[in-house]
mmCIF file of C-alpha atoms and ligand atoms in Angstrom:
data_model
loop_
_atom_site.group_PDB
_atom_site.id
_atom_site.type_symbol
_atom_site.label_atom_id
_atom_site.label_comp_id
_atom_site.label_asym_id
_atom_site.label_seq_id
_atom_site.Cartn_x
_atom_site.Cartn_y
_atom_site.Cartn_z
ATOM 1 C CA MET A 1 61.984 60.294 25.856
ATOM 2 C CA THR A 2 60.165 57.064 25.192
ATOM 3 C CA ASN A 3 56.820 56.701 23.416
ATOM 4 C CA TYR A 4 55.658 54.128 25.940
ATOM 5 C CA THR A 5 54.858 54.569 29.602
ATOM 6 C CA ILE A 6 57.193 53.180 32.234
ATOM 7 C CA SER A 7 55.458 52.118 35.415
ATOM 8 C CA PRO A 8 56.961 53.695 38.562
ATOM 9 C CA ASP A 9 57.506 50.140 39.976
ATOM 10 C CA VAL A 10 59.895 49.159 37.179
ATOM 11 C CA ALA A 11 62.938 50.724 38.856
ATOM 12 C CA SER A 12 62.384 48.832 42.124
ATOM 13 C CA ALA A 13 61.619 45.565 40.258
ATOM 14 C CA LEU A 14 64.983 45.868 38.494
ATOM 15 C CA LYS A 15 66.777 46.932 41.673
ATOM 16 C CA SER A 16 65.672 43.865 43.579
ATOM 17 C CA PHE A 17 66.622 41.493 40.716
ATOM 18 C CA SER A 18 69.899 39.570 40.629
ATOM 19 C CA LEU A 19 71.097 36.881 38.244
ATOM 20 C CA PRO A 20 71.088 33.489 39.926
ATOM 21 C CA GLU A 21 73.991 31.066 39.391
ATOM 22 C CA LYS A 22 71.815 28.449 37.672
ATOM 23 C CA LEU A 23 69.775 29.802 34.767
ATOM 24 C CA GLY A 24 68.456 26.802 32.861
ATOM 25 C CA PHE A 25 66.178 27.736 29.970
ATOM 26 C CA GLY A 26 63.082 29.728 30.877
ATOM 27 C CA LEU A 27 63.418 29.125 34.605
ATOM 28 C CA VAL A 28 64.519 32.665 35.448
ATOM 29 C CA LEU A 29 62.131 35.459 34.510
ATOM 30 C CA ALA A 30 63.124 39.018 33.673
ATOM 31 C CA PRO A 31 61.405 41.265 36.236
ATOM 32 C CA VAL A 32 59.883 43.511 33.550
ATOM 33 C CA MET A 33 57.530 43.062 30.616
ATOM 34 C CA TYR A 34 56.104 45.155 27.773
ATOM 35 C CA SER A 35 52.480 45.237 26.674
ATOM 36 C CA VAL A 36 50.360 47.066 24.115
ATOM 37 C CA GLU A 37 46.736 46.496 23.132
ATOM 38 C CA TYR A 38 44.782 46.689 19.894
ATOM 39 C CA ALA A 39 41.123 47.722 19.796
ATOM 40 C CA ASP A 40 38.808 49.573 17.397
ATOM 41 C CA GLY A 41 41.236 48.973 14.547
ATOM 42 C CA GLN A 42 44.209 50.635 16.182
ATOM 43 C CA TRP A 43 47.098 50.052 18.517
ATOM 44 C CA GLY A 44 47.243 51.901 21.825
ATOM 45 C CA LYS A 45 50.205 53.116 23.840
ATOM 46 C CA GLY A 46 52.780 50.598 25.038
ATOM 47 C CA ALA A 47 53.768 50.150 28.668
ATOM 48 C CA LEU A 48 56.782 48.725 30.473
ATOM 49 C CA THR A 49 55.726 47.267 33.820
ATOM 50 C CA PRO A 50 57.056 44.808 36.376
ATOM 51 C CA TYR A 51 56.601 41.183 35.279
ATOM 52 C CA GLY A 52 53.408 39.762 36.704
ATOM 53 C CA PRO A 53 50.118 37.985 36.019
ATOM 54 C CA ILE A 54 47.836 39.448 33.369
ATOM 55 C CA GLU A 55 44.073 39.500 33.149
ATOM 56 C CA ILE A 56 42.477 37.591 30.310
ATOM 57 C CA ALA A 57 38.780 37.021 29.644
ATOM 58 C CA PRO A 58 38.028 33.312 30.217
ATOM 59 C CA GLY A 59 36.264 33.262 26.835
ATOM 60 C CA ALA A 60 39.179 34.858 24.934
ATOM 61 C CA ARG A 61 39.777 33.291 21.523
ATOM 62 C CA ALA A 62 43.477 32.836 22.330
ATOM 63 C CA LEU A 63 42.416 30.317 24.995
ATOM 64 C CA HIS A 64 39.725 28.509 22.994
ATOM 65 C CA TYR A 65 40.884 28.707 19.400
ATOM 66 C CA GLY A 66 44.658 29.034 19.743
ATOM 67 C CA GLU A 67 44.737 32.574 18.389
ATOM 68 C CA PHE A 68 48.332 32.960 19.538
ATOM 69 C CA VAL A 69 51.621 33.486 17.672
ATOM 70 C CA PHE A 70 55.035 34.179 19.096
ATOM 71 C CA GLU A 71 58.748 34.581 18.436
ATOM 72 C CA GLY A 72 61.990 33.550 20.115
ATOM 73 C CA MET A 73 64.993 35.845 19.791
ATOM 74 C CA LYS A 74 68.104 36.704 21.736
ATOM 75 C CA ALA A 75 70.100 39.681 23.036
ATOM 76 C CA TYR A 76 73.824 39.209 23.742
ATOM 77 C CA ARG A 77 76.247 41.324 25.723
ATOM 78 C CA ALA A 78 79.594 39.546 25.574
ATOM 79 C CA GLY A 79 82.437 41.790 26.744
ATOM 80 C CA VAL A 80 80.513 45.021 26.102
ATOM 81 C CA ALA A 81 78.284 47.220 28.243
ATOM 82 C CA TRP A 82 75.348 47.485 25.859
ATOM 83 C CA PRO A 83 73.460 44.522 24.336
ATOM 84 C CA ASN A 84 72.910 43.622 20.720
ATOM 85 C CA LEU A 85 70.186 41.641 18.996
ATOM 86 C CA PHE A 86 70.637 38.870 16.425
ATOM 87 C CA ARG A 87 68.564 39.036 13.206
ATOM 88 C CA ALA A 88 65.777 40.914 14.968
ATOM 89 C CA GLN A 89 64.332 42.163 11.687
ATOM 90 C CA ASP A 90 63.807 38.543 10.627
ATOM 91 C CA ASN A 91 61.905 37.842 13.856
ATOM 92 C CA PHE A 92 59.750 40.893 13.219
ATOM 93 C CA GLU A 93 58.994 39.748 9.675
ATOM 94 C CA ARG A 94 58.268 36.159 10.721
ATOM 95 C CA LEU A 95 55.867 37.338 13.439
ATOM 96 C CA ALA A 96 54.073 39.378 10.780
ATOM 97 C CA ARG A 97 53.840 36.287 8.528
ATOM 98 C CA SER A 98 52.612 34.148 11.443
ATOM 99 C CA ALA A 99 49.973 36.771 12.272
ATOM 100 C CA GLU A 100 48.930 36.892 8.620
ATOM 101 C CA ARG A 101 48.478 33.081 8.546
ATOM 102 C CA LEU A 102 46.141 33.297 11.533
ATOM 103 C CA ALA A 103 44.412 36.388 10.072
ATOM 104 C CA MET A 104 45.556 38.534 13.012
ATOM 105 C CA PRO A 105 46.664 42.159 12.577
ATOM 106 C CA PRO A 106 50.456 42.388 12.254
ATOM 107 C CA VAL A 107 52.294 44.140 15.066
ATOM 108 C CA PRO A 108 53.596 47.409 13.563
ATOM 109 C CA GLU A 109 57.387 47.510 13.257
ATOM 110 C CA ASN A 110 57.749 50.480 15.620
ATOM 111 C CA LEU A 111 55.770 48.701 18.365
ATOM 112 C CA PHE A 112 57.596 45.406 17.882
ATOM 113 C CA PHE A 113 60.964 47.104 18.342
ATOM 114 C CA GLU A 114 59.660 49.384 21.072
ATOM 115 C CA GLY A 115 58.771 46.281 23.097
ATOM 116 C CA ILE A 116 62.009 44.429 22.343
ATOM 117 C CA ASP A 117 64.208 47.466 23.009
ATOM 118 C CA ALA A 118 62.307 48.390 26.186
ATOM 119 C CA VAL A 119 62.730 44.940 27.747
ATOM 120 C CA ALA A 120 66.273 44.235 26.476
ATOM 121 C CA GLY A 121 67.370 47.773 27.394
ATOM 122 C CA ALA A 122 65.947 47.511 30.918
ATOM 123 C CA MET A 123 67.708 44.139 31.311
ATOM 124 C CA ALA A 124 71.054 45.337 29.901
ATOM 125 C CA ASP A 125 72.892 44.846 33.205
ATOM 126 C CA PHE A 126 71.471 41.336 33.677
ATOM 127 C CA ILE A 127 72.370 39.640 30.416
ATOM 128 C CA PRO A 128 74.529 36.621 31.199
ATOM 129 C CA THR A 129 77.607 35.939 29.060
ATOM 130 C CA GLY A 130 79.734 32.949 28.074
ATOM 131 C CA ASP A 131 78.811 29.386 26.988
ATOM 132 C CA GLY A 132 75.962 30.532 24.772
ATOM 133 C CA LYS A 133 74.236 32.446 27.563
ATOM 134 C CA SER A 134 72.009 35.355 26.585
ATOM 135 C CA LEU A 135 68.726 37.125 27.210
ATOM 136 C CA TYR A 136 65.971 35.140 25.478
ATOM 137 C CA LEU A 137 63.130 37.416 24.361
ATOM 138 C CA ARG A 138 59.632 36.053 23.848
ATOM 139 C CA PRO A 139 57.385 38.489 21.935
ATOM 140 C CA PHE A 140 53.831 37.186 21.523
ATOM 141 C CA LEU A 141 50.505 38.280 20.075
ATOM 142 C CA TYR A 142 47.122 36.905 21.045
ATOM 143 C CA GLY A 143 43.449 37.435 20.398
ATOM 144 C CA SER A 144 41.796 38.704 23.558
ATOM 145 C CA GLU A 145 38.172 39.055 22.479
ATOM 146 C CA PRO A 146 35.833 36.529 24.106
ATOM 147 C CA GLY A 147 33.386 34.594 21.921
ATOM 148 C CA TYR A 148 32.796 31.193 20.365
ATOM 149 C CA LEU A 149 31.879 32.400 16.903
ATOM 150 C CA LEU A 150 34.606 31.114 14.599
ATOM 151 C CA ARG A 151 36.163 34.306 13.379
ATOM 152 C CA ASN A 152 39.088 36.393 14.550
ATOM 153 C CA SER A 153 39.081 38.518 17.667
ATOM 154 C CA ASN A 154 38.592 42.233 17.283
ATOM 155 C CA THR A 155 40.940 42.914 20.181
ATOM 156 C CA PHE A 156 44.537 41.771 20.544
ATOM 157 C CA ARG A 157 47.462 42.150 22.882
ATOM 158 C CA PHE A 158 51.162 42.165 22.007
ATOM 159 C CA MET A 159 53.605 41.482 24.825
ATOM 160 C CA VAL A 160 57.330 40.903 25.333
ATOM 161 C CA ILE A 161 58.672 38.876 28.234
ATOM 162 C CA ALA A 162 62.263 37.699 28.640
ATOM 163 C CA ASN A 163 64.509 35.211 30.409
ATOM 164 C CA PRO A 164 68.242 35.216 31.078
ATOM 165 C CA VAL A 165 69.166 31.752 29.751
ATOM 166 C CA GLU A 166 71.734 29.086 29.070
ATOM 167 C CA ALA A 167 71.419 27.041 25.860
ATOM 168 C CA TYR A 168 68.163 25.025 25.730
ATOM 169 C CA ALA A 169 69.869 21.630 25.697
ATOM 170 C CA SER A 170 73.002 20.436 27.424
ATOM 171 C CA GLY A 171 74.849 17.454 25.972
ATOM 172 C CA PRO A 172 73.976 15.520 22.810
ATOM 173 C CA LEU A 173 70.255 15.132 22.061
ATOM 174 C CA LYS A 174 68.649 11.710 22.093
ATOM 175 C CA VAL A 175 66.136 11.892 19.260
ATOM 176 C CA ALA A 176 63.004 9.720 19.089
ATOM 177 C CA ILE A 177 61.522 9.397 15.580
ATOM 178 C CA GLU A 178 57.779 10.059 15.834
ATOM 179 C CA ARG A 179 56.002 7.786 13.354
ATOM 180 C CA LYS A 180 52.411 8.259 14.536
ATOM 181 C CA ASP A 181 51.537 11.804 15.583
ATOM 182 C CA VAL A 182 52.020 14.700 13.162
ATOM 183 C CA ARG A 183 53.182 18.165 14.168
ATOM 184 C CA ALA A 184 51.993 20.029 11.068
ATOM 185 C CA ALA A 185 50.788 19.355 7.542
ATOM 186 C CA VAL A 186 51.203 21.402 4.375
ATOM 187 C CA GLY A 187 48.463 24.027 4.261
ATOM 188 C CA GLY A 188 48.172 24.095 8.050
ATOM 189 C CA VAL A 189 49.946 26.448 10.420
ATOM 190 C CA GLY A 190 53.340 24.689 10.584
ATOM 191 C CA VAL A 191 55.079 27.552 8.770
ATOM 192 C CA ALA A 192 53.762 29.983 11.391
ATOM 193 C CA LYS A 193 55.226 30.186 14.878
ATOM 194 C CA ALA A 194 51.799 29.422 16.279
ATOM 195 C CA SER A 195 51.154 27.859 19.684
ATOM 196 C CA ALA A 196 48.969 25.246 17.929
ATOM 197 C CA ASN A 197 52.050 23.513 16.488
ATOM 198 C CA TYR A 198 53.613 23.201 19.908
ATOM 199 C CA ALA A 199 50.346 21.863 21.338
ATOM 200 C CA ALA A 200 50.293 19.204 18.590
ATOM 201 C CA SER A 201 53.780 18.106 19.632
ATOM 202 C CA LEU A 202 53.216 17.739 23.381
ATOM 203 C CA ARG A 203 51.867 14.171 23.496
ATOM 204 C CA ALA A 204 54.854 12.859 21.531
ATOM 205 C CA SER A 205 57.227 14.997 23.613
ATOM 206 C CA ASN A 206 55.868 13.341 26.760
ATOM 207 C CA SER A 207 56.238 9.821 25.395
ATOM 208 C CA THR A 208 59.703 10.708 24.043
ATOM 209 C CA LEU A 209 60.811 11.728 27.534
ATOM 210 C CA ALA A 210 59.144 8.695 29.097
ATOM 211 C CA ARG A 211 61.177 6.444 26.743
ATOM 212 C CA GLY A 212 64.410 8.089 27.884
ATOM 213 C CA TYR A 213 64.920 10.270 24.788
ATOM 214 C CA THR A 214 65.104 14.056 24.818
ATOM 215 C CA ILE A 215 63.286 15.241 21.717
ATOM 216 C CA ALA A 216 60.893 14.060 18.992
ATOM 217 C CA LEU A 217 61.728 14.110 15.272
ATOM 218 C CA TRP A 218 58.680 14.940 13.142
ATOM 219 C CA LEU A 219 57.825 13.474 9.755
ATOM 220 C CA ASP A 220 55.581 14.905 7.041
ATOM 221 C CA GLY A 221 51.837 14.844 7.576
ATOM 222 C CA ALA A 222 50.878 13.170 4.266
ATOM 223 C CA GLU A 223 53.160 10.115 3.987
ATOM 224 C CA HIS A 224 55.062 10.010 7.293
ATOM 225 C CA ARG A 225 58.267 9.416 5.296
ATOM 226 C CA TYR A 226 59.980 12.765 4.995
ATOM 227 C CA ILE A 227 61.879 14.484 7.802
ATOM 228 C CA GLN A 228 60.401 17.824 8.839
ATOM 229 C CA GLU A 229 61.985 19.095 12.042
ATOM 230 C CA LEU A 230 62.567 18.373 15.699
ATOM 231 C CA SER A 231 60.284 19.853 18.359
ATOM 232 C CA GLY A 232 61.320 23.508 18.351
ATOM 233 C CA MET A 233 64.455 22.959 16.227
ATOM 234 C CA ASN A 234 65.470 22.364 12.606
ATOM 235 C CA VAL A 235 67.748 19.490 11.646
ATOM 236 C CA PHE A 236 70.909 19.025 9.544
ATOM 237 C CA ALA A 237 72.848 15.903 8.501
ATOM 238 C CA VAL A 238 76.451 15.648 7.282
ATOM 239 C CA ILE A 239 76.323 13.353 4.239
ATOM 240 C CA ASN A 240 79.494 12.720 2.191
ATOM 241 C CA GLY A 241 80.946 15.831 3.807
ATOM 242 C CA GLU A 242 78.023 17.986 2.601
ATOM 243 C CA LEU A 243 75.355 19.531 4.784
ATOM 244 C CA HIS A 244 71.825 18.361 4.036
ATOM 245 C CA THR A 245 68.686 19.823 5.575
ATOM 246 C CA PRO A 246 64.988 19.276 4.778
ATOM 247 C CA GLN A 247 63.768 21.727 2.165
ATOM 248 C CA LEU A 248 61.124 24.088 3.543
ATOM 249 C CA ASP A 249 57.973 22.227 2.537
ATOM 250 C CA GLY A 250 55.207 24.579 3.637
ATOM 251 C CA ALA A 251 54.848 22.856 7.015
ATOM 252 C CA ILE A 252 58.378 23.206 8.429
ATOM 253 C CA LEU A 253 59.009 26.350 10.479
ATOM 254 C CA PRO A 254 61.541 28.483 8.555
ATOM 255 C CA GLY A 255 64.070 28.744 11.368
ATOM 256 C CA ILE A 256 66.204 31.863 11.496
ATOM 257 C CA THR A 257 69.088 29.832 12.935
ATOM 258 C CA ARG A 258 68.543 27.270 10.132
ATOM 259 C CA ASP A 259 68.840 30.065 7.565
ATOM 260 C CA SER A 260 71.901 31.467 9.359
ATOM 261 C CA LEU A 261 73.629 28.067 9.266
ATOM 262 C CA VAL A 262 72.879 27.584 5.556
ATOM 263 C CA THR A 263 74.481 30.972 4.855
ATOM 264 C CA LEU A 264 77.367 30.562 7.298
ATOM 265 C CA ALA A 265 78.230 27.015 6.196
ATOM 266 C CA ARG A 266 78.280 28.052 2.506
ATOM 267 C CA HIS A 267 80.482 31.010 3.456
ATOM 268 C CA ARG A 268 82.858 28.554 5.149
ATOM 269 C CA GLY A 269 83.080 26.437 1.992
ATOM 270 C CA TYR A 270 80.515 23.709 2.712
ATOM 271 C CA THR A 271 78.093 22.515 0.086
ATOM 272 C CA VAL A 272 74.620 22.873 1.586
ATOM 273 C CA VAL A 273 71.760 20.912 0.041
ATOM 274 C CA GLU A 274 68.125 21.715 0.880
ATOM 275 C CA ARG A 275 65.995 18.820 -0.331
ATOM 276 C CA PRO A 276 63.197 16.476 0.715
ATOM 277 C CA MET A 277 64.894 13.964 3.070
ATOM 278 C CA LEU A 278 63.483 10.470 3.577
ATOM 279 C CA ILE A 279 63.861 9.227 7.152
ATOM 280 C CA ASP A 280 64.560 5.621 6.101
ATOM 281 C CA GLU A 281 67.246 6.757 3.666
ATOM 282 C CA LEU A 282 68.927 8.801 6.412
ATOM 283 C CA LEU A 283 68.903 5.824 8.785
ATOM 284 C CA GLN A 284 70.539 3.666 6.071
ATOM 285 C CA GLN A 285 73.119 6.368 5.459
ATOM 286 C CA ILE A 286 73.932 6.462 9.173
ATOM 287 C CA GLN A 287 74.302 2.678 9.135
ATOM 288 C CA SER A 288 76.552 2.672 6.054
ATOM 289 C CA GLY A 289 78.624 5.573 7.351
ATOM 290 C CA THR A 290 77.674 7.893 4.445
ATOM 291 C CA CYS A 291 75.967 10.118 6.974
ATOM 292 C CA THR A 292 78.527 10.823 9.656
ATOM 293 C CA GLU A 293 76.774 13.381 11.841
ATOM 294 C CA VAL A 294 73.345 14.809 12.597
ATOM 295 C CA PHE A 295 72.608 17.973 14.527
ATOM 296 C CA ALA A 296 69.827 20.360 15.482
ATOM 297 C CA CYS A 297 69.588 24.126 15.530
ATOM 298 C CA GLY A 298 67.253 26.834 16.752
ATOM 299 C CA THR A 299 67.240 30.121 18.599
ATOM 300 C CA ALA A 300 66.914 28.398 21.959
ATOM 301 C CA ALA A 301 69.139 25.422 21.086
ATOM 302 C CA ILE A 302 71.766 27.373 19.063
ATOM 303 C CA VAL A 303 73.472 24.326 17.466
ATOM 304 C CA ALA A 304 72.966 21.073 19.365
ATOM 305 C CA PRO A 305 74.652 17.745 18.544
ATOM 306 C CA ILE A 306 72.569 14.577 18.171
ATOM 307 C CA GLY A 307 73.976 11.418 19.757
ATOM 308 C CA VAL A 308 71.341 8.900 18.744
ATOM 309 C CA LEU A 309 68.172 8.543 16.642
ATOM 310 C CA GLY A 310 65.793 6.023 18.168
ATOM 311 C CA ASP A 311 63.131 4.484 15.930
ATOM 312 C CA ALA A 312 59.644 3.346 16.907
ATOM 313 C CA ASP A 313 60.766 -0.311 16.478
ATOM 314 C CA GLY A 314 63.161 0.163 19.410
ATOM 315 C CA ARG A 315 66.333 0.335 17.290
ATOM 316 C CA ASP A 316 68.872 3.059 17.984
ATOM 317 C CA HIS A 317 70.837 4.567 15.090
ATOM 318 C CA ILE A 318 74.107 6.121 16.184
ATOM 319 C CA PRO A 319 76.003 8.503 13.879
ATOM 320 C CA ALA A 320 79.790 7.939 13.766
ATOM 321 C CA ALA A 321 80.589 11.520 14.799
ATOM 322 C CA VAL A 322 78.989 13.743 17.391
ATOM 323 C CA ASP A 323 79.567 17.480 17.589
ATOM 324 C CA VAL A 324 82.322 17.905 14.995
ATOM 325 C CA VAL A 325 80.740 20.027 12.227
ATOM 326 C CA ALA A 326 78.061 21.068 14.736
ATOM 327 C CA GLN A 327 80.674 22.448 17.067
ATOM 328 C CA GLU A 328 82.489 24.281 14.270
ATOM 329 C CA LEU A 329 79.264 25.969 13.163
ATOM 330 C CA ARG A 330 78.087 26.655 16.711
ATOM 331 C CA GLN A 331 81.342 28.427 17.502
ATOM 332 C CA ALA A 332 81.311 30.420 14.271
ATOM 333 C CA LEU A 333 77.673 31.442 14.815
ATOM 334 C CA LEU A 334 78.129 32.358 18.471
ATOM 335 C CA ALA A 335 81.219 34.430 17.629
ATOM 336 C CA ILE A 336 79.048 36.554 15.311
ATOM 337 C CA GLN A 337 76.109 36.675 17.734
ATOM 338 C CA GLU A 338 78.395 37.742 20.585
ATOM 339 C CA ARG A 339 80.257 40.156 18.309
ATOM 340 C CA ARG A 340 83.613 38.442 18.880
ATOM 341 C CA ALA A 341 83.997 38.012 15.102
ATOM 342 C CA PRO A 342 83.190 40.225 12.103
ATOM 343 C CA ASP A 343 79.550 40.097 10.992
ATOM 344 C CA PRO A 344 79.782 39.929 7.168
ATOM 345 C CA PHE A 345 76.014 39.396 6.856
ATOM 346 C CA ASN A 346 74.938 42.397 8.944
ATOM 347 C CA TRP A 347 72.998 40.160 11.315
ATOM 348 C CA THR A 348 73.516 42.036 14.570
ATOM 349 C CA ARG A 349 72.273 45.437 15.698
ATOM 350 C CA ASP A 350 72.412 47.348 18.961
ATOM 351 C CA VAL A 351 69.419 47.401 21.250
ATOM 352 C CA SER A 352 68.081 50.957 20.922
ATOM 353 C CA ARG A 353 69.416 53.250 23.605
ATOM 354 C CA SER A 354 66.207 55.292 23.711
ATOM 355 C CA SER A 355 65.097 53.315 26.786
ATOM 356 C CA ARG A 356 68.079 54.859 28.615
ATOM 357 C CA ASP A 357 67.677 58.439 27.317
HETATM 358 C C1 COI B 401 62.978 28.946 20.068
HETATM 359 O O1 COI B 401 64.017 28.366 19.745
HETATM 360 O O2 COI B 401 62.934 30.190 20.158
HETATM 361 C C2 COI B 401 61.743 28.202 20.354
HETATM 362 O O3 COI B 401 60.701 28.803 20.376
HETATM 363 C C3 COI B 401 61.805 26.745 20.637
HETATM 364 C C4 COI B 401 61.244 26.392 21.971
HETATM 365 C C5 COI B 401 61.195 24.900 22.106
HETATM 366 C C6 COI B 401 62.024 26.976 23.110
#
């Protein structure tokens, strides 16, 4: 028995779904979604329904004031019948912290996992495997109350949608250093997975693509000198054989994959240094050969090599190695995520089977 309702159309929505050959990232939608609403200080009853458009008041604060936080997480099903989640508790806790930063009510743990388990469980037969493929889950929480008065909504909606996906990026990333726009500043909402941060990054993402690069690299909001993160990914550099990554500065999103790589790399014998990293120093280190490799990581990206860092002055900086340490860590991480290797950190857990009971 489930605590949420299952719409009678869910079975036919799943029956008429098949996994296409080409998945991309976010192009293929799971045919089901989960939703639960908050009003009068309490959460209602969740529902699993076919995926489809939702109604939202045109004056809802989510639309006008960006009252919207979300998560990205994955379910894997490599070589087994039933899927497992990777570090789902950390996603739950980060969503609660993001909600707290935007003064929204946290999604209760039972409802968060009800939604994740309902969608991942319903999609169990459609989770692609191999080459970093998985079911990407997108839980999100938004303020649904209309009104222009600057205060929080009194009504909210928590939803989970999902996509069978390949890795976000294929081939080495071409990074464009963004020296003008700022994604997030200390004291703002950069530490929260809030839609506002992604909105702030879109103009630079467009110009990055127009210049023939794939992704923007963000610098700190105060001095524009320190590396923060890439759009939607954290960043690592191999310097003198050690792994260096920007220290969480209060504006960088604390990536769960970033944290996993810090732990995994140390476990594999690497020295990992979290420190403020100056962009100009890194570029010099690439030039002198002290920095041999740079790579990105994130839930969507997994671990993605970086082939070039292009500066605003038009100069390209090319690390000597591409995808050496990155590949080692990507394989080690994926082996744990796909349960092909022991999980010494207790990072994986089964999707609850209650959706099938
Ligand atoms: C994720 O990795 O889950 C993200 O939200 C990043 C986004 C650019 C897909």
